[in-house]
Each structure stands twice: as C-alpha cells, then as structure tokens.
C-alpha cells in the first residue's frame, strides 16, 4: 500500500457515535526540516482518518518520523504540505483539546502530584477548589489518591507516568497523544501500565494516538496499527486489531495475537534494516 | 561466613573505629592548633609582635571596639550597604534576566550592552563613583549593585533558557497561555540556576563592599580596617578581618540553607 493512498477508517469508526468529538484527519501531510542541501524529509505525504474514540498506534523503527507525525497533531510541528484537522478545524498550534503524554513524565517538579494534575483546569480558568476536585478524581482513577500531596521525585517512574496521564486527562481532551510513554519503564511496570491505560481509555474514551516501536505493545493496545516506513516516514500498512476487549496479558499468548504479530514483525524487520542501513550510511558520509 | 564475621568483626571494626576517632580528633584540633601556634609564634619574638599580634590581643581589640560602640555602627553600616545593593541587584538581575532569557527581542537589545559592561570589575568603578556620588551611601549601593546585578542577570538568563523544553510543551498542551508561562513554568524552572547566581553574588557583594568603603566613607567594617592601619592598630585591623570573615560566612551559610528550602526539588 502506498503512503499516498488514504487509509480507510478503523473498526472503531463504526462503533463511534456521530456526536462524539476527537475525529482526526491527516491529509497528505509532509514535514520537511532544513533548507537547500540540508533539507530533510521527515514525513512524506501521510494520510489517515482516525475516528473519534479510536485507539491508533503508530508503529515504526526509530527515527522514522512517527513522533514527528504526533507532534504535528499536537501542533508543535507545522506541516510543510497538507493539513491536519480535528473535528473539521485545522490544527494550527497546541491546545487543551489534545492532551499529551511524553516519554519522560515531564511533571513540574516544584508542584505536588495533585497540583500537577490540577494545572490544566487552573489554566483554563477553573477555580482552585474545582481544579483540585478534578485532580483528586483522576488520581483516584489512576490509583494515586494516597500520593496526592507527594512531590514527583518521591514517586517511581511508573507512578510519575500515571500522574502524567492523569494530568493530560484533566482538561477532558477529546484526543490523547502518547509518545512512547512506557518506553522508559521496566517490562513488568510497562505491562501493568498498558492494562491500566486500556481501563482508563474504556472509562473516558478519548481518541488515542500512541507512538511505539514495540510490536506487542501496539497490538495489545490498538484498534488499528499504522505501520511507518523507515525515513522518509510514510504509512506503509494499516493493520486492524480485531481482538476482543477488555484485553489482558493472557491474550498475548493466543494464536490470533500471534498471527497479527507475525504480520507486523515482517514489515518492521524490513523497515528496521532499511533504517539501520540509512543511519550507517549517514555516519559514513559524515566521516 | 558467620564465623568469619564473628572472629574478624571486632578486630576490623576496632581498627576502623580508631581511624574514625583519629579523624574526629583532627577536626576538633584544627582551630585550637591554628590559634595556639599563632599565639606562640607572635609571643616567641621570632616575628615582630607589633606587626603580628597574637590572637589574645586581637580578641582584646575586638572587645574594646565593641565597648566603644563603634563596632555596632560599623557593622550596621556595612550590612545595610550589602543588603540594599544585594537586593536591588538581585531583583533587577532576575527581572531583566528572565526577560532576556525568554524574549529574543529584549535579549538582542540588551545582551550586547551587558556583555560589554559585565567583565569590568566593579572595583574599577570606584573613582567614577566618587565623582558621581561623592562619599554618599548611594555610591556604595551602586558598587554592590553593579557586582550583584550582572551575576544574577546571567544566571537568570541562562536558567530560563535551560528550562526543559518538554516542560514548556507539556504546559502548552495543558492550555497554559503564553503570558502565564513565565510565572507557571519558566521562573520556577530557572530558580535552581538563579539561586546559584544569588549565592555567588553574596560573596561578590562583600568584595565590592570592601572596595566601596576603602574609597572613602565615615563608618563600616572595611573603613575601620583602613583607619586602624593609619594608626598602626594591628590587633584592631585583624579584628576587622575576623568580623568581615564572620559575617560573610554567616551570610553564605544562611543563604545556602534558605536556597535548599526554596529550591528543594533540584
């Protein structure tokens, strides 16, 4: 499948209601860095329709531009060509309608856990009491109610990342953007975080775009996986994940899971090799 | 294993204990030895006791200074100069530093001028300051301000620029408007750097104080040292040095413990 072609709507689209917010259109978006001889095409004419409430994973080798696509949806990068719309409105910059969780928790170290989560509502003009109430509710949901008065550095990496998720949800965004949020966690914590993320998503139902290079993680979480090529980043394949929900860790051992994994692994291996060759060539050229 | 610890344990811990004891003794003896040797050397006649008075005479001079009432006045004058100059320099340095750190326009306008003025040692301004301000207190404030301002300015400037861009991005996705970014993210994020600059400035403000007082005034700790020199009151001079050392050490300690509380997360 070519990157120029529009990918079809995912399975969740048929389940979504028309009134729900969070539908994203990525329309032939290219992102080019630098100019002249230093020009670098990070993302090459990618298109996708993501339905409101859908969970989509962007899967690809490192350096393929998947984070760049996500940053463009967040409004931090501006497409050189094409456009991105959220519920019909063109994305021009970051906004509270798109919550974001980064690879590092990026909590404000000088604020308590509760104040971190309350930050968004406070910025949107909610009263202190209201914002604290929202924060306490979310901390309850992510299992950190007992740590509301702690400061970030006293919490483990997993707990900090839970706080970051709660903080990103505090403005009830229609879209949750997650850039390898569990990449820095150990395997056990990561698998626990994946399960609790799915629970949170089932409760709140935002549209989720989740960037990862971990095939198992993508299959476990997603309604649909968009596989990206090595640089310049294109969407080379769309893999629907029609595994039943709710999902648990047991599911990763079932034949249906394995079958999807086999498809992804083949694609990813080819692209990873390509990415490796590109990176070695670039290093050699620099010498 | 258990046997080894049972037999080797006491011997080992005994030796380690002895070493710990010796180390503690060295710490306890450091100052008494220093003052004892000083007393001995100056009383022995090896050196000129007038130019090199023993610590006992220095203490006596300090007491006489205190009894005359001059010590309190000198102390108050010096401390007030440091406080006024330090706080004025710190406030201006932080305010302008966060502005130049965040806004390229402001930085382009001011940074070249500041980089031109910053390397000039504040002491070199003493002659000009005398012409501008005479022997007034304003001149003293100005010199201390000058020394503090540039150090705090550059710390705040760099501090704001070194705030993790991811924190700023996170704040933006949470709906933080640009005009609140300074107060919500940049200033607290830069505080650890700003405090390093402020602490350095505590020391600088005492250096500049000395230069300012030597240039001409009517009271102050460094002024007293200068006057004692003219009267060849060596013990009084050394007492002045001790006072200056004491208050700047206390100021530094007080400041660092305040800083630990204010930016405990770093």
PDB file of C-alpha atoms in Angstrom, chain B residues 30-154:
ATOM      1  CA  UNK B  30      42.268  22.136  63.720  1.00  0.00           C
ATOM      2  CA  UNK B  31      41.231  25.569  65.051  1.00  0.00           C
ATOM      3  CA  UNK B  32      42.828  25.338  68.549  1.00  0.00           C
ATOM      4  CA  UNK B  33      46.133  24.282  66.952  1.00  0.00           C
ATOM      5  CA  UNK B  34      45.991  27.177  64.488  1.00  0.00           C
ATOM      6  CA  UNK B  35      45.291  29.783  67.159  1.00  0.00           C
ATOM      7  CA  UNK B  36      47.735  28.173  69.615  1.00  0.00           C
ATOM      8  CA  UNK B  37      50.587  28.229  67.081  1.00  0.00           C
ATOM      9  CA  UNK B  38      49.752  31.809  66.135  1.00  0.00           C
ATOM     10  CA  UNK B  39      49.836  32.843  69.812  1.00  0.00           C
ATOM     11  CA  UNK B  40      53.156  31.046  70.339  1.00  0.00           C
ATOM     12  CA  UNK B  41      54.841  32.391  67.229  1.00  0.00           C
ATOM     13  CA  UNK B  42      53.890  36.014  67.895  1.00  0.00           C
ATOM     14  CA  UNK B  43      54.877  35.825  71.569  1.00  0.00           C
ATOM     15  CA  UNK B  44      58.172  33.989  70.854  1.00  0.00           C
ATOM     16  CA  UNK B  45      59.860  37.066  69.419  1.00  0.00           C
ATOM     17  CA  UNK B  46      60.616  35.346  66.102  1.00  0.00           C
ATOM     18  CA  UNK B  47      58.347  37.864  64.430  1.00  0.00           C
ATOM     19  CA  UNK B  48      57.633  41.498  65.237  1.00  0.00           C
ATOM     20  CA  UNK B  49      54.787  41.312  67.755  1.00  0.00           C
ATOM     21  CA  UNK B  50      53.596  44.815  66.845  1.00  0.00           C
ATOM     22  CA  UNK B  51      53.044  43.874  63.216  1.00  0.00           C
ATOM     23  CA  UNK B  52      51.882  40.355  64.068  1.00  0.00           C
ATOM     24  CA  UNK B  53      49.883  40.497  67.317  1.00  0.00           C
ATOM     25  CA  UNK B  54      48.752  37.258  68.978  1.00  0.00           C
ATOM     26  CA  UNK B  55      45.068  36.229  68.869  1.00  0.00           C
ATOM     27  CA  UNK B  56      44.619  37.191  72.532  1.00  0.00           C
ATOM     28  CA  UNK B  57      45.365  40.832  71.635  1.00  0.00           C
ATOM     29  CA  UNK B  58      43.038  40.620  68.623  1.00  0.00           C
ATOM     30  CA  UNK B  59      40.226  39.468  70.910  1.00  0.00           C
ATOM     31  CA  UNK B  60      41.009  42.285  73.337  1.00  0.00           C
ATOM     32  CA  UNK B  61      40.894  44.797  70.460  1.00  0.00           C
ATOM     33  CA  UNK B  62      37.559  43.364  69.310  1.00  0.00           C
ATOM     34  CA  UNK B  63      36.139  43.759  72.816  1.00  0.00           C
ATOM     35  CA  UNK B  64      37.395  47.343  73.055  1.00  0.00           C
ATOM     36  CA  UNK B  65      35.877  48.055  69.635  1.00  0.00           C
ATOM     37  CA  UNK B  66      32.554  46.655  70.800  1.00  0.00           C
ATOM     38  CA  UNK B  67      32.618  48.596  74.081  1.00  0.00           C
ATOM     39  CA  UNK B  68      33.285  51.897  72.343  1.00  0.00           C
ATOM     40  CA  UNK B  69      30.035  51.427  70.440  1.00  0.00           C
ATOM     41  CA  UNK B  70      31.775  51.788  67.082  1.00  0.00           C
ATOM     42  CA  UNK B  71      31.512  48.095  66.250  1.00  0.00           C
ATOM     43  CA  UNK B  72      27.718  48.208  66.235  1.00  0.00           C
ATOM     44  CA  UNK B  73      27.715  51.288  63.970  1.00  0.00           C
ATOM     45  CA  UNK B  74      30.363  49.870  61.619  1.00  0.00           C
ATOM     46  CA  UNK B  75      28.536  46.571  61.489  1.00  0.00           C
ATOM     47  CA  UNK B  76      25.174  48.187  60.787  1.00  0.00           C
ATOM     48  CA  UNK B  77      26.575  50.444  58.071  1.00  0.00           C
ATOM     49  CA  UNK B  78      28.374  47.602  56.263  1.00  0.00           C
ATOM     50  CA  UNK B  79      25.440  45.210  56.485  1.00  0.00           C
ATOM     51  CA  UNK B  80      22.970  47.830  55.271  1.00  0.00           C
ATOM     52  CA  UNK B  81      25.164  48.577  52.225  1.00  0.00           C
ATOM     53  CA  UNK B  82      25.367  44.892  51.366  1.00  0.00           C
ATOM     54  CA  UNK B  83      21.633  44.350  51.892  1.00  0.00           C
ATOM     55  CA  UNK B  84      20.481  47.327  49.818  1.00  0.00           C
ATOM     56  CA  UNK B  85      22.948  46.677  46.995  1.00  0.00           C
ATOM     57  CA  UNK B  86      22.324  42.943  47.010  1.00  0.00           C
ATOM     58  CA  UNK B  87      18.544  43.115  46.933  1.00  0.00           C
ATOM     59  CA  UNK B  88      18.434  45.867  44.331  1.00  0.00           C
ATOM     60  CA  UNK B  89      20.896  43.959  42.143  1.00  0.00           C
ATOM     61  CA  UNK B  90      19.141  40.639  42.664  1.00  0.00           C
ATOM     62  CA  UNK B  91      15.663  41.958  41.849  1.00  0.00           C
ATOM     63  CA  UNK B  92      16.834  43.843  38.764  1.00  0.00           C
ATOM     64  CA  UNK B  93      19.003  40.900  37.670  1.00  0.00           C
ATOM     65  CA  UNK B  94      16.170  38.379  37.942  1.00  0.00           C
ATOM     66  CA  UNK B  95      13.590  40.627  36.270  1.00  0.00           C
ATOM     67  CA  UNK B  96      15.804  41.522  33.331  1.00  0.00           C
ATOM     68  CA  UNK B  97      17.412  38.056  33.126  1.00  0.00           C
ATOM     69  CA  UNK B  98      14.117  36.208  32.686  1.00  0.00           C
ATOM     70  CA  UNK B  99      13.091  38.775  30.070  1.00  0.00           C
ATOM     71  CA  UNK B 100      16.312  38.462  28.043  1.00  0.00           C
ATOM     72  CA  UNK B 101      16.245  34.682  28.500  1.00  0.00           C
ATOM     73  CA  UNK B 102      12.735  34.380  27.103  1.00  0.00           C
ATOM     74  CA  UNK B 103      12.323  37.151  24.543  1.00  0.00           C
ATOM     75  CA  UNK B 104      14.803  37.359  21.703  1.00  0.00           C
ATOM     76  CA  UNK B 105      13.937  40.994  21.047  1.00  0.00           C
ATOM     77  CA  UNK B 106      14.792  42.064  24.599  1.00  0.00           C
ATOM     78  CA  UNK B 107      17.896  39.888  24.553  1.00  0.00           C
ATOM     79  CA  UNK B 108      19.134  41.341  21.270  1.00  0.00           C
ATOM     80  CA  UNK B 109      18.568  44.826  22.610  1.00  0.00           C
ATOM     81  CA  UNK B 110      20.305  44.388  25.972  1.00  0.00           C
ATOM     82  CA  UNK B 111      22.714  41.443  25.874  1.00  0.00           C
ATOM     83  CA  UNK B 112      25.466  43.155  23.831  1.00  0.00           C
ATOM     84  CA  UNK B 113      25.486  46.109  26.248  1.00  0.00           C
ATOM     85  CA  UNK B 114      25.517  43.869  29.312  1.00  0.00           C
ATOM     86  CA  UNK B 115      28.271  41.664  27.885  1.00  0.00           C
ATOM     87  CA  UNK B 116      30.313  44.826  27.366  1.00  0.00           C
ATOM     88  CA  UNK B 117      29.800  46.049  30.950  1.00  0.00           C
ATOM     89  CA  UNK B 118      29.811  42.705  32.763  1.00  0.00           C
ATOM     90  CA  UNK B 119      33.568  41.933  32.593  1.00  0.00           C
ATOM     91  CA  UNK B 120      34.521  45.319  34.100  1.00  0.00           C
ATOM     92  CA  UNK B 121      35.433  44.628  37.754  1.00  0.00           C
ATOM     93  CA  UNK B 122      33.099  46.728  39.943  1.00  0.00           C
ATOM     94  CA  UNK B 123      36.131  47.936  41.922  1.00  0.00           C
ATOM     95  CA  UNK B 124      37.340  49.732  38.806  1.00  0.00           C
ATOM     96  CA  UNK B 125      34.276  51.957  39.095  1.00  0.00           C
ATOM     97  CA  UNK B 126      35.361  53.344  42.468  1.00  0.00           C
ATOM     98  CA  UNK B 127      36.964  56.563  41.111  1.00  0.00           C
ATOM     99  CA  UNK B 128      33.985  57.308  38.863  1.00  0.00           C
ATOM    100  CA  UNK B 129      31.568  56.548  41.667  1.00  0.00           C
ATOM    101  CA  UNK B 130      33.326  59.064  43.913  1.00  0.00           C
ATOM    102  CA  UNK B 131      32.886  61.756  41.281  1.00  0.00           C
ATOM    103  CA  UNK B 132      29.281  60.778  40.585  1.00  0.00           C
ATOM    104  CA  UNK B 133      28.036  60.173  44.092  1.00  0.00           C
ATOM    105  CA  UNK B 134      30.705  61.707  46.340  1.00  0.00           C
ATOM    106  CA  UNK B 135      31.109  59.826  49.610  1.00  0.00           C
ATOM    107  CA  UNK B 136      27.361  59.234  49.895  1.00  0.00           C
ATOM    108  CA  UNK B 137      25.707  55.918  50.648  1.00  0.00           C
ATOM    109  CA  UNK B 138      24.274  55.868  47.121  1.00  0.00           C
ATOM    110  CA  UNK B 139      27.758  55.297  45.725  1.00  0.00           C
ATOM    111  CA  UNK B 140      28.249  52.266  47.998  1.00  0.00           C
ATOM    112  CA  UNK B 141      24.866  50.839  46.998  1.00  0.00           C
ATOM    113  CA  UNK B 142      25.739  51.380  43.364  1.00  0.00           C
ATOM    114  CA  UNK B 143      29.014  49.437  43.573  1.00  0.00           C
ATOM    115  CA  UNK B 144      27.455  46.463  45.334  1.00  0.00           C
ATOM    116  CA  UNK B 145      24.500  46.593  42.932  1.00  0.00           C
ATOM    117  CA  UNK B 146      26.890  46.552  39.975  1.00  0.00           C
ATOM    118  CA  UNK B 147      28.695  43.467  41.230  1.00  0.00           C
ATOM    119  CA  UNK B 148      25.494  41.575  42.002  1.00  0.00           C
ATOM    120  CA  UNK B 149      23.379  42.589  39.032  1.00  0.00           C
ATOM    121  CA  UNK B 150      25.406  41.035  36.210  1.00  0.00           C
ATOM    122  CA  UNK B 151      25.987  37.765  38.020  1.00  0.00           C
ATOM    123  CA  UNK B 152      22.286  37.347  38.782  1.00  0.00           C
ATOM    124  CA  UNK B 153      21.278  38.566  35.328  1.00  0.00           C
ATOM    125  CA  UNK B 154      23.343  35.942  33.519  1.00  0.00           C
TER     126      UNK B 154
END
